[in-house]
CSV table of C-alpha atoms in Angstrom, one decimal:
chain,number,residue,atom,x,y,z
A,1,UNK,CA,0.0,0.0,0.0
A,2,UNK,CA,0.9,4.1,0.1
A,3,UNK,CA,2.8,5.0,2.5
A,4,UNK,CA,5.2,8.1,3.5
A,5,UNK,CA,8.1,8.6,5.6
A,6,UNK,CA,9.6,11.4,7.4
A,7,UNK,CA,12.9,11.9,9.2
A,8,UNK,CA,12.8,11.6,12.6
A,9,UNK,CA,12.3,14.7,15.0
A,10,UNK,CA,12.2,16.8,16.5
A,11,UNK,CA,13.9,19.3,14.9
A,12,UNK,CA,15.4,22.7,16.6
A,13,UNK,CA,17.1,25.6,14.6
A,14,UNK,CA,17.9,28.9,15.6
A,15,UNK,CA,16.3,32.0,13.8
A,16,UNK,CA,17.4,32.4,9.9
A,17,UNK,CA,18.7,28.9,9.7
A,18,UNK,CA,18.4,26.6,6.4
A,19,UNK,CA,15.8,23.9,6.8
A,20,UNK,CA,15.5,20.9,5.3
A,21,UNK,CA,13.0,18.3,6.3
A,22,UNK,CA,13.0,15.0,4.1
A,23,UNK,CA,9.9,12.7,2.7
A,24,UNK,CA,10.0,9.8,0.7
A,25,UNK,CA,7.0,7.8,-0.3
A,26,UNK,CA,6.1,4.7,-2.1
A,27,UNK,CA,2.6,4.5,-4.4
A,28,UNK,CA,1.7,3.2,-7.2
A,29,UNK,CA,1.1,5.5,-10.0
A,30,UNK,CA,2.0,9.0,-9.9
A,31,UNK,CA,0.4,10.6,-6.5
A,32,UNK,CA,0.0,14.0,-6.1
A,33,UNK,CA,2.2,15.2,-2.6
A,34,UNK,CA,1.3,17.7,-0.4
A,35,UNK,CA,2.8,19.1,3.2
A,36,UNK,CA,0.2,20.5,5.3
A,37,UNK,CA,1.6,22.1,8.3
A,38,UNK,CA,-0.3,22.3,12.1
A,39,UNK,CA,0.5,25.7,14.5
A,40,UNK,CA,0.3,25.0,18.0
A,41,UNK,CA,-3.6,24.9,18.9
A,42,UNK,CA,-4.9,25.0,15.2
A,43,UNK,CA,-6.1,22.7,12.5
A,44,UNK,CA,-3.9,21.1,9.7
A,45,UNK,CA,-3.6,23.6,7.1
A,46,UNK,CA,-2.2,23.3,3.5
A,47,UNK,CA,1.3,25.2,3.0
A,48,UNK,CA,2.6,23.5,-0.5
A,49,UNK,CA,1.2,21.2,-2.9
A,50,UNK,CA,3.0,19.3,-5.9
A,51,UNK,CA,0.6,16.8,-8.7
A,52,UNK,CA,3.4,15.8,-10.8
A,53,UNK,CA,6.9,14.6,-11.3
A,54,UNK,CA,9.0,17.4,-11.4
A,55,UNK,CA,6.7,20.1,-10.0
A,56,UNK,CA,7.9,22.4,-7.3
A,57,UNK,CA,5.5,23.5,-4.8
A,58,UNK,CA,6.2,26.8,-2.7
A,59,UNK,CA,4.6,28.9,-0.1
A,60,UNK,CA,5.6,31.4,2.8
A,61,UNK,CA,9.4,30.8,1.7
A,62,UNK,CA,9.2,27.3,1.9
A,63,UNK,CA,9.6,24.9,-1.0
A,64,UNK,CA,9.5,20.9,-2.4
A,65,UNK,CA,10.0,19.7,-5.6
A,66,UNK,CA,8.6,16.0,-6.7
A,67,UNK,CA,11.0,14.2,-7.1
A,68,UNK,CA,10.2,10.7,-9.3
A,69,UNK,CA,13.2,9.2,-9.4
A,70,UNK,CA,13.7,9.1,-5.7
A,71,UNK,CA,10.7,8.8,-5.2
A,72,UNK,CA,11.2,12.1,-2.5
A,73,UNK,CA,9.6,15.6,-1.8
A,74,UNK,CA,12.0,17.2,1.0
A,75,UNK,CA,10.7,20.7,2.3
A,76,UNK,CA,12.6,23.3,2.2
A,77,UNK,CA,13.5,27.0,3.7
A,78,UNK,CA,16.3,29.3,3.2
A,79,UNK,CA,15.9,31.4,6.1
A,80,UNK,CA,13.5,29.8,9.2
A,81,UNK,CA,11.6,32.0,11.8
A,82,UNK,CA,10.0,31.7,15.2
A,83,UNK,CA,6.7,32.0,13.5
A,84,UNK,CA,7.8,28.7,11.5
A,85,UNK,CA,7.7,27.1,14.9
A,86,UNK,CA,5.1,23.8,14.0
A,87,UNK,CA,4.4,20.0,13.2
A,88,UNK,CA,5.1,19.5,9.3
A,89,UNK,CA,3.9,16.3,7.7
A,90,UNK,CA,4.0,15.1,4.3
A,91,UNK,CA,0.9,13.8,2.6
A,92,UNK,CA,0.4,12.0,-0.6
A,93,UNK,CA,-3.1,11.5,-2.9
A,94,UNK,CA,-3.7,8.3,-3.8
A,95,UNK,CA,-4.6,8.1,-8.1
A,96,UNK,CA,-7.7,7.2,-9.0
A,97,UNK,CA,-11.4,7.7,-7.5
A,98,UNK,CA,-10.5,7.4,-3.9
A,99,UNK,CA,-9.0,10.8,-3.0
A,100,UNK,CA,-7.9,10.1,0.9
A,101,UNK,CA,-4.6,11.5,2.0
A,102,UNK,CA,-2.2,9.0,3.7
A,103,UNK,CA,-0.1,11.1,5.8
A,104,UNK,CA,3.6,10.8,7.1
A,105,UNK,CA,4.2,10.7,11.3
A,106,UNK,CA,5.2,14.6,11.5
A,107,UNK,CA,7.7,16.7,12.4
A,108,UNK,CA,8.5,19.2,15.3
A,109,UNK,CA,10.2,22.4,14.1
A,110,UNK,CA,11.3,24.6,16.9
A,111,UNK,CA,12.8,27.7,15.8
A,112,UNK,CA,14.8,29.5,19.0
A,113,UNK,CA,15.1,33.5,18.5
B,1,UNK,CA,-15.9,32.2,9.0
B,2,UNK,CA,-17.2,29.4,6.5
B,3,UNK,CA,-14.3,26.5,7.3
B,4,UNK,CA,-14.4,23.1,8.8
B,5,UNK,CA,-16.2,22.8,12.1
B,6,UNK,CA,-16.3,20.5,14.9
B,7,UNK,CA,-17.8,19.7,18.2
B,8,UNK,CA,-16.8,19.2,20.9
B,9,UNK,CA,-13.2,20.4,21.2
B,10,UNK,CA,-13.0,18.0,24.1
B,11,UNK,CA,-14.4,15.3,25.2
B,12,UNK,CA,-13.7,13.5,28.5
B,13,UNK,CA,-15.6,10.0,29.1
B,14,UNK,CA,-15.2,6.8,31.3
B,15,UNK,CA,-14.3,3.5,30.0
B,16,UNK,CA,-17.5,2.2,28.0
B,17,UNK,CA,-19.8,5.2,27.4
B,18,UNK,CA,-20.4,5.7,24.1
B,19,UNK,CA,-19.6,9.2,22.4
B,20,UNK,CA,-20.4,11.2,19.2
B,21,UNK,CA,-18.7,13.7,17.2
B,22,UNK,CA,-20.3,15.9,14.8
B,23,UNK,CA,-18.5,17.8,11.7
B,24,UNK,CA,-20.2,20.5,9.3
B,25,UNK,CA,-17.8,20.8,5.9
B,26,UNK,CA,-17.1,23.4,3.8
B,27,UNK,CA,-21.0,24.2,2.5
B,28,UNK,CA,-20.4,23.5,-1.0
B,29,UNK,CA,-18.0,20.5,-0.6
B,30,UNK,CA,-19.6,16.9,-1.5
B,31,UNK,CA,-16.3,14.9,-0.2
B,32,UNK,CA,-16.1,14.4,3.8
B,33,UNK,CA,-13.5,12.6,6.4
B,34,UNK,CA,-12.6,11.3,9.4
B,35,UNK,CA,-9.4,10.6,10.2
B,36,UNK,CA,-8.1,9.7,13.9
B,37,UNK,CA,-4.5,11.0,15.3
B,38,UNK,CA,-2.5,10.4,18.3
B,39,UNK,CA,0.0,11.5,20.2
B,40,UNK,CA,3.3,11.9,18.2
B,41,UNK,CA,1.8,10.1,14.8
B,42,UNK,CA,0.6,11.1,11.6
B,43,UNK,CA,-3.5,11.8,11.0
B,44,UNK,CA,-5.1,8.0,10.3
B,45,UNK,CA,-7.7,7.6,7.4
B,46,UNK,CA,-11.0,6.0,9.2
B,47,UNK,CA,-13.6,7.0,6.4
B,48,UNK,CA,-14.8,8.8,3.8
B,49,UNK,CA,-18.3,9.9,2.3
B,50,UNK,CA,-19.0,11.4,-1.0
B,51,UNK,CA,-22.5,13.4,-0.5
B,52,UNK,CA,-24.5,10.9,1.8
B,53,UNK,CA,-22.6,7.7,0.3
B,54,UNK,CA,-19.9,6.4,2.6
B,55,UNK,CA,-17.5,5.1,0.2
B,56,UNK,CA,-14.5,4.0,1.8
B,57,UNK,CA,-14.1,2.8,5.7
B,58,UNK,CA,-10.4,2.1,7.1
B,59,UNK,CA,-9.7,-1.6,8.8
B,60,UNK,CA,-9.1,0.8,11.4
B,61,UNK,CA,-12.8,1.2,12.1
B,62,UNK,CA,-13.7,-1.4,14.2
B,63,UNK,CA,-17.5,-2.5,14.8
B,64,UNK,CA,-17.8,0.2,18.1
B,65,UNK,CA,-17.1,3.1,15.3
B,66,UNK,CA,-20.0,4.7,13.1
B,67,UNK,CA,-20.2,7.2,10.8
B,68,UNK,CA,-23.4,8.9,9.0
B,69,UNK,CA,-23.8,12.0,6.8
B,70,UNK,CA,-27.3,11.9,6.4
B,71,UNK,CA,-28.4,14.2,3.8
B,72,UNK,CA,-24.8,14.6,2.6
B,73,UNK,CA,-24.2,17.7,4.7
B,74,UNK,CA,-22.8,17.2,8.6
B,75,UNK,CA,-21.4,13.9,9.7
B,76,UNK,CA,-21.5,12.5,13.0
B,77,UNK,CA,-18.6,9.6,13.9
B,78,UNK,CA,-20.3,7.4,17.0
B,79,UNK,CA,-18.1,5.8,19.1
B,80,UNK,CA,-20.0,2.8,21.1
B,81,UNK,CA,-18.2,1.0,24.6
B,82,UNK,CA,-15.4,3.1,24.4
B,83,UNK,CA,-12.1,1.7,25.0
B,84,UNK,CA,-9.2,3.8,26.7
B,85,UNK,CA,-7.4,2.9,23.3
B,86,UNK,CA,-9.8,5.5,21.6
B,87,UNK,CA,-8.3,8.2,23.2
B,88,UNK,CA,-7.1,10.5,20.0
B,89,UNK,CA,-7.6,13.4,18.1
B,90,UNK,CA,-10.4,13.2,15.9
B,91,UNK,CA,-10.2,15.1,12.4
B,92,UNK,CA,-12.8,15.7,10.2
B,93,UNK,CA,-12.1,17.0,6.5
B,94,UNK,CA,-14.0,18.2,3.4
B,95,UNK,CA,-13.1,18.5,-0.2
B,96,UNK,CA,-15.0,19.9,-3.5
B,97,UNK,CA,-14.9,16.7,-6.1
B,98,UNK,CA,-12.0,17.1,-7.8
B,99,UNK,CA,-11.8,18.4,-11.5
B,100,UNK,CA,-10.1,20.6,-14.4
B,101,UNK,CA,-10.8,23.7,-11.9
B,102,UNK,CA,-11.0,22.7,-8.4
B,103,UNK,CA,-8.2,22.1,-6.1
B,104,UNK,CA,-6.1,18.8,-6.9
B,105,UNK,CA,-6.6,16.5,-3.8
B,106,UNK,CA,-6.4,19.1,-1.2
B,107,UNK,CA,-8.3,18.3,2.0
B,108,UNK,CA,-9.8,21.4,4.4
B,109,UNK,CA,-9.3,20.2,7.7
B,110,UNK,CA,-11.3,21.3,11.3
B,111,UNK,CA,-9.7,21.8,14.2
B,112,UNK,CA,-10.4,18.7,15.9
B,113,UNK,CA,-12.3,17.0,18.3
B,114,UNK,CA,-10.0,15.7,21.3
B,115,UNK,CA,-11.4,12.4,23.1
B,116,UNK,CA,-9.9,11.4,26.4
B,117,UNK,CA,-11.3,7.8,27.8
B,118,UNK,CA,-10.4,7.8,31.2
C-alpha cells in the first residue's frame, strides 16, 4: 500500500537557519504530494502542494519539488523564523477515485530567536 | 468564518460510554473525512463519504465506530463501549470533487475533536 516517511524529530534551529525536512513515499502511480503544516492549537492547514513529477510546490518561503526518481519531496526554507515554529507532515493523494490523503508521522520544528 | 467545524473540542468520558462527534464541511463541498490522530503520529484515514454515500471505511474502524452523513451535509462519527485505546484526536475533512478547476486533492481540515477515555 501508500505510505510516507519522514525523518525523525524533533527538529530545533535557531532564527534564519536553512531547513530541510525530508519525505519519501512509495505509491503506485503518480500521486499528487502535499505538506500540510499544524501551528500549536490550530487545525492542519495546507502550505505547499505538488501533482506531478518534477513540479515544485512553494509557499511562505518554503519549497519541495517531486521528485520521481527518488521517489522524494524534502521541504525546504532558506531562512526559518520563530513563526515557522510547527508540526510538518507530508501527505500523498492516492490516483484514481478514492482521493484520501495518507499522511507521514510529522515533524516538530522549533525555531529558537 | 465558513471552514471546517467540529464539536466538541474535548471530550472526556469513562471506560464504556459511548460518544459522538459531529463535523459540518465546507458548505459546497460533497467529499467528507474522518481521520483519527495520536499523540506523536501522523493523521489516520478511518472514512470517507462522497455526498450521503460512505465510500471507503479504514480496517481501522472497528465494529464500536460509526459514521453517518445523512443528507450529505454534517457527519456524526459514533463511538460505542469506548475503550481507553480511543483516546485521540479526531479530524474531520471536506473536499470539492476534484476536476479541471477545483483544487487537486487538497483536503480542508477542522480543528479537531479531542477524546480522552479515562
Amino acid at each position: 500500500g501508500n505510505s510516507v516517511t519522514q525523518m525523525e524529530g524533533p527538529v530545533t534551529l535557531s532564527e534564519e537557519a536553512f531547513l530541510t525536512i525530508n519525505c519519501t513515499y512509495t505509491a503506485t502511480g503518480y500521486p499528487s504530494l502535499f505538506w500540510y503544516v499544524q501551528y500549536p492549537g490550530e487545525g492542519l492547514q495546507l502550505l505547499l502542494k505538488a501533482t506531478k513529477a518534477d513540479d515544485k510546490g512553494s509557499n511562505k518561503g518554503f519549497e519541495a519539488t517531486y521528485r520521481k526518481e527518488t521517489t522524494s519531496f524534502h521541504l525546504e526554507k532558506g531562512s526559518v523564523q520563530v513563526s515557522d515554529s510547527a508540526v510538518y507532515f507530508c501527505a500523498l493523494r492516492d490516483t484514481g477515485a478514492n482521493s484520501k490523503l495518507t499522511f507521514g508521522k510529522g515533524i516538530t520544528l522549533s525555531v529558537r530567536p | 468564518d465558513t471552514g471546517v467545524s467540529q464539536d466538541p473540542r474535548h471530550k472526556i468520558t469513562k471506560r464504556g460510554q459511548n460518544v459522538t462527534f459531529r463535523c459540518d464541511p465546507i458548505s459546497e463541498h460533497n467529499r467528507l473525512y474522518w481521520y483519527r490522530q495520536t499523540l506523536g503520529q501522523g493523521p489516520e484515514f478511518l472514512t470517507y463519504f462522497q455526498n450521503e454515500a460512505q465510500l471507503e471505511k479504514s480496517r481501522l474502524l472497528s465494529d464500536r465506530f460509526s459514521a453517518e452523513r445523512p443528507k450529505g451535509s454534517f457527519s456524526t462519527l459514533e463511538i460505542q463501549r469506548t475503550e481507553q485505546g480511543d483516546s485521540a484526536m479526531y479530524l474531520c475533512a471536506s473536499s470539492p470533487l476534484p476536476g479541471p478547476t477545483s483544487n487537486t486533492g487538497e483536503l480542508f481540515f477542522g480543528e479537531g475533536s479531542r477524546l480522552t477515555v479515562l
